[in-house]
Amino acid sequence: MSQLKKEDNEIFKIFRKFIIIFFILFELLAQFFLIKKLFLIKNSIRKYINDFFLKLKWFFIIFFLIITLLIIGFLLINILPNEIVYVIEWNYFVILSFYYLFTFYLWKRN
């Protein structure tokens, strides 16, 4: 009975890790397509947006897509100790929070 619960717990941990990874990846992809669309229509909304922050968000999201894919690769290979994984996760989310701060500065005040 104890062995079954331990296996169930491991399956749950793996499933939870994949759900979080897919959430982050889809969030980044959604932001990528949003920024791409804003670039396509930037001439018509130029008076509402700050070009510098639009470009900054574009580079930021490209950078984070690449970093996310690398981190997913490292997590799948499982070559990093848990302490390093925790440091990477916390720093990743703190830096990713700046993306939303850039969104605040993207839109011009009238």
PDB file of C-alpha atoms in Angstrom:
ATOM      1  CA  MET A   1       0.000   0.000   0.000  1.00  0.00           C
ATOM      2  CA  SER A   2       2.813   2.425   0.894  1.00  0.00           C
ATOM      3  CA  GLN A   3       4.617   1.712  -2.388  1.00  0.00           C
ATOM      4  CA  LEU A   4       1.480   2.545  -4.389  1.00  0.00           C
ATOM      5  CA  LYS A   5       1.076   5.904  -2.650  1.00  0.00           C
ATOM      6  CA  LYS A   6       4.737   6.738  -3.244  1.00  0.00           C
ATOM      7  CA  GLU A   7       4.386   5.989  -6.972  1.00  0.00           C
ATOM      8  CA  ASP A   8       1.171   8.022  -7.144  1.00  0.00           C
ATOM      9  CA  ASN A   9       2.945  10.933  -5.483  1.00  0.00           C
ATOM     10  CA  GLU A  10       5.803  10.775  -8.012  1.00  0.00           C
ATOM     11  CA  ILE A  11       3.335  10.667 -10.915  1.00  0.00           C
ATOM     12  CA  PHE A  12       1.521  13.670  -9.447  1.00  0.00           C
ATOM     13  CA  LYS A  13       4.812  15.608  -9.117  1.00  0.00           C
ATOM     14  CA  ILE A  14       5.727  14.912 -12.739  1.00  0.00           C
ATOM     15  CA  PHE A  15       2.227  15.812 -13.933  1.00  0.00           C
ATOM     16  CA  ARG A  16       2.288  19.047 -11.905  1.00  0.00           C
ATOM     17  CA  LYS A  17       5.698  19.973 -13.346  1.00  0.00           C
ATOM     18  CA  PHE A  18       4.449  19.490 -16.918  1.00  0.00           C
ATOM     19  CA  ILE A  19       1.303  21.544 -16.265  1.00  0.00           C
ATOM     20  CA  ILE A  20       3.392  24.431 -14.908  1.00  0.00           C
ATOM     21  CA  ILE A  21       5.824  24.206 -17.830  1.00  0.00           C
ATOM     22  CA  PHE A  22       2.986  24.207 -20.366  1.00  0.00           C
ATOM     23  CA  PHE A  23       1.320  27.151 -18.615  1.00  0.00           C
ATOM     24  CA  ILE A  24       4.521  29.194 -18.767  1.00  0.00           C
ATOM     25  CA  LEU A  25       5.218  28.215 -22.364  1.00  0.00           C
ATOM     26  CA  PHE A  26       1.684  29.052 -23.529  1.00  0.00           C
ATOM     27  CA  GLU A  27       1.779  32.338 -21.596  1.00  0.00           C
ATOM     28  CA  LEU A  28       5.000  33.294 -23.359  1.00  0.00           C
ATOM     29  CA  LEU A  29       3.610  32.259 -26.743  1.00  0.00           C
ATOM     30  CA  ALA A  30       0.457  34.320 -26.143  1.00  0.00           C
ATOM     31  CA  GLN A  31       2.579  37.353 -25.263  1.00  0.00           C
ATOM     32  CA  PHE A  32       4.758  36.728 -28.324  1.00  0.00           C
ATOM     33  CA  PHE A  33       1.720  36.774 -30.632  1.00  0.00           C
ATOM     34  CA  LEU A  34       0.340  39.875 -28.895  1.00  0.00           C
ATOM     35  CA  ILE A  35       3.589  41.792 -29.365  1.00  0.00           C
ATOM     36  CA  LYS A  36       3.804  40.574 -32.955  1.00  0.00           C
ATOM     37  CA  LYS A  37       0.291  41.904 -33.593  1.00  0.00           C
ATOM     38  CA  LEU A  38       1.139  45.227 -31.937  1.00  0.00           C
ATOM     39  CA  PHE A  39       4.165  45.519 -34.228  1.00  0.00           C
ATOM     40  CA  LEU A  40       1.946  44.916 -37.252  1.00  0.00           C
ATOM     41  CA  ILE A  41      -0.475  47.676 -36.282  1.00  0.00           C
ATOM     42  CA  LYS A  42       1.985  50.018 -34.568  1.00  0.00           C
ATOM     43  CA  ASN A  43       1.592  52.757 -37.190  1.00  0.00           C
ATOM     44  CA  SER A  44      -2.110  53.051 -36.485  1.00  0.00           C
ATOM     45  CA  ILE A  45      -1.659  53.029 -32.691  1.00  0.00           C
ATOM     46  CA  ARG A  46       1.579  55.043 -32.559  1.00  0.00           C
ATOM     47  CA  LYS A  47       0.011  57.831 -30.513  1.00  0.00           C
ATOM     48  CA  TYR A  48      -0.995  55.320 -27.792  1.00  0.00           C
ATOM     49  CA  ILE A  49       2.217  53.327 -27.387  1.00  0.00           C
ATOM     50  CA  ASN A  50       5.840  53.956 -26.549  1.00  0.00           C
ATOM     51  CA  ASP A  51       8.032  52.505 -29.321  1.00  0.00           C
ATOM     52  CA  PHE A  52      10.989  51.917 -27.010  1.00  0.00           C
ATOM     53  CA  PHE A  53       8.998  49.682 -24.668  1.00  0.00           C
ATOM     54  CA  LEU A  54       7.389  47.839 -27.565  1.00  0.00           C
ATOM     55  CA  LYS A  55      10.850  46.928 -28.863  1.00  0.00           C
ATOM     56  CA  LEU A  56      12.022  46.120 -25.358  1.00  0.00           C
ATOM     57  CA  LYS A  57       9.087  43.765 -24.851  1.00  0.00           C
ATOM     58  CA  TRP A  58       9.799  42.133 -28.228  1.00  0.00           C
ATOM     59  CA  PHE A  59      13.435  41.387 -27.318  1.00  0.00           C
ATOM     60  CA  PHE A  60      12.437  40.358 -23.809  1.00  0.00           C
ATOM     61  CA  ILE A  61       9.862  37.826 -24.998  1.00  0.00           C
ATOM     62  CA  ILE A  62      12.225  36.350 -27.627  1.00  0.00           C
ATOM     63  CA  PHE A  63      14.932  36.047 -24.973  1.00  0.00           C
ATOM     64  CA  PHE A  64      12.565  34.388 -22.529  1.00  0.00           C
ATOM     65  CA  LEU A  65      11.233  31.937 -25.100  1.00  0.00           C
ATOM     66  CA  ILE A  66      14.804  30.786 -25.752  1.00  0.00           C
ATOM     67  CA  ILE A  67      15.645  30.639 -22.036  1.00  0.00           C
ATOM     68  CA  THR A  68      12.415  28.735 -21.319  1.00  0.00           C
ATOM     69  CA  LEU A  69      13.204  26.109 -23.938  1.00  0.00           C
ATOM     70  CA  LEU A  70      16.715  25.706 -22.513  1.00  0.00           C
ATOM     71  CA  ILE A  71      15.386  25.357 -18.968  1.00  0.00           C
ATOM     72  CA  ILE A  72      12.810  22.795 -20.119  1.00  0.00           C
ATOM     73  CA  GLY A  73      15.641  20.843 -21.733  1.00  0.00           C
ATOM     74  CA  PHE A  74      17.684  20.902 -18.517  1.00  0.00           C
ATOM     75  CA  LEU A  75      14.656  19.872 -16.460  1.00  0.00           C
ATOM     76  CA  LEU A  76      13.871  16.980 -18.804  1.00  0.00           C
ATOM     77  CA  ILE A  77      17.462  15.749 -18.688  1.00  0.00           C
ATOM     78  CA  ASN A  78      17.375  16.253 -14.891  1.00  0.00           C
ATOM     79  CA  ILE A  79      21.089  17.040 -14.570  1.00  0.00           C
ATOM     80  CA  LEU A  80      20.739  19.915 -12.107  1.00  0.00           C
ATOM     81  CA  PRO A  81      20.506  19.527  -8.335  1.00  0.00           C
ATOM     82  CA  ASN A  82      17.220  20.627  -6.744  1.00  0.00           C
ATOM     83  CA  GLU A  83      18.845  23.636  -5.055  1.00  0.00           C
ATOM     84  CA  ILE A  84      19.959  25.007  -8.433  1.00  0.00           C
ATOM     85  CA  VAL A  85      16.529  24.340  -9.933  1.00  0.00           C
ATOM     86  CA  TYR A  86      14.866  26.325  -7.128  1.00  0.00           C
ATOM     87  CA  VAL A  87      17.247  29.268  -7.643  1.00  0.00           C
ATOM     88  CA  ILE A  88      16.583  29.222 -11.390  1.00  0.00           C
ATOM     89  CA  GLU A  89      12.804  29.055 -10.871  1.00  0.00           C
ATOM     90  CA  TRP A  90      12.666  31.980  -8.437  1.00  0.00           C
ATOM     91  CA  ASN A  91      14.980  34.180 -10.500  1.00  0.00           C
ATOM     92  CA  TYR A  92      13.097  33.263 -13.665  1.00  0.00           C
ATOM     93  CA  PHE A  93       9.752  34.378 -12.231  1.00  0.00           C
ATOM     94  CA  VAL A  94      11.153  37.551 -10.684  1.00  0.00           C
ATOM     95  CA  ILE A  95      12.721  38.619 -13.979  1.00  0.00           C
ATOM     96  CA  LEU A  96       9.608  37.592 -15.906  1.00  0.00           C
ATOM     97  CA  SER A  97       7.602  39.958 -13.702  1.00  0.00           C
ATOM     98  CA  PHE A  98       9.433  42.867 -15.318  1.00  0.00           C
ATOM     99  CA  TYR A  99       7.674  42.036 -18.560  1.00  0.00           C
ATOM    100  CA  TYR A 100       4.416  43.181 -16.993  1.00  0.00           C
ATOM    101  CA  LEU A 101       6.082  46.328 -15.691  1.00  0.00           C
ATOM    102  CA  PHE A 102       7.137  47.061 -19.284  1.00  0.00           C
ATOM    103  CA  THR A 103       3.495  46.709 -20.294  1.00  0.00           C
ATOM    104  CA  PHE A 104       2.624  49.490 -17.865  1.00  0.00           C
ATOM    105  CA  TYR A 105       5.163  51.778 -19.540  1.00  0.00           C
ATOM    106  CA  LEU A 106       4.198  50.664 -23.066  1.00  0.00           C
ATOM    107  CA  TRP A 107       0.914  52.566 -23.053  1.00  0.00           C
ATOM    108  CA  LYS A 108       1.213  56.365 -23.216  1.00  0.00           C
ATOM    109  CA  ARG A 109      -0.784  58.538 -20.936  1.00  0.00           C
ATOM    110  CA  ASN A 110      -3.063  61.102 -22.598  1.00  0.00           C
TER     111      ASN A 110
END
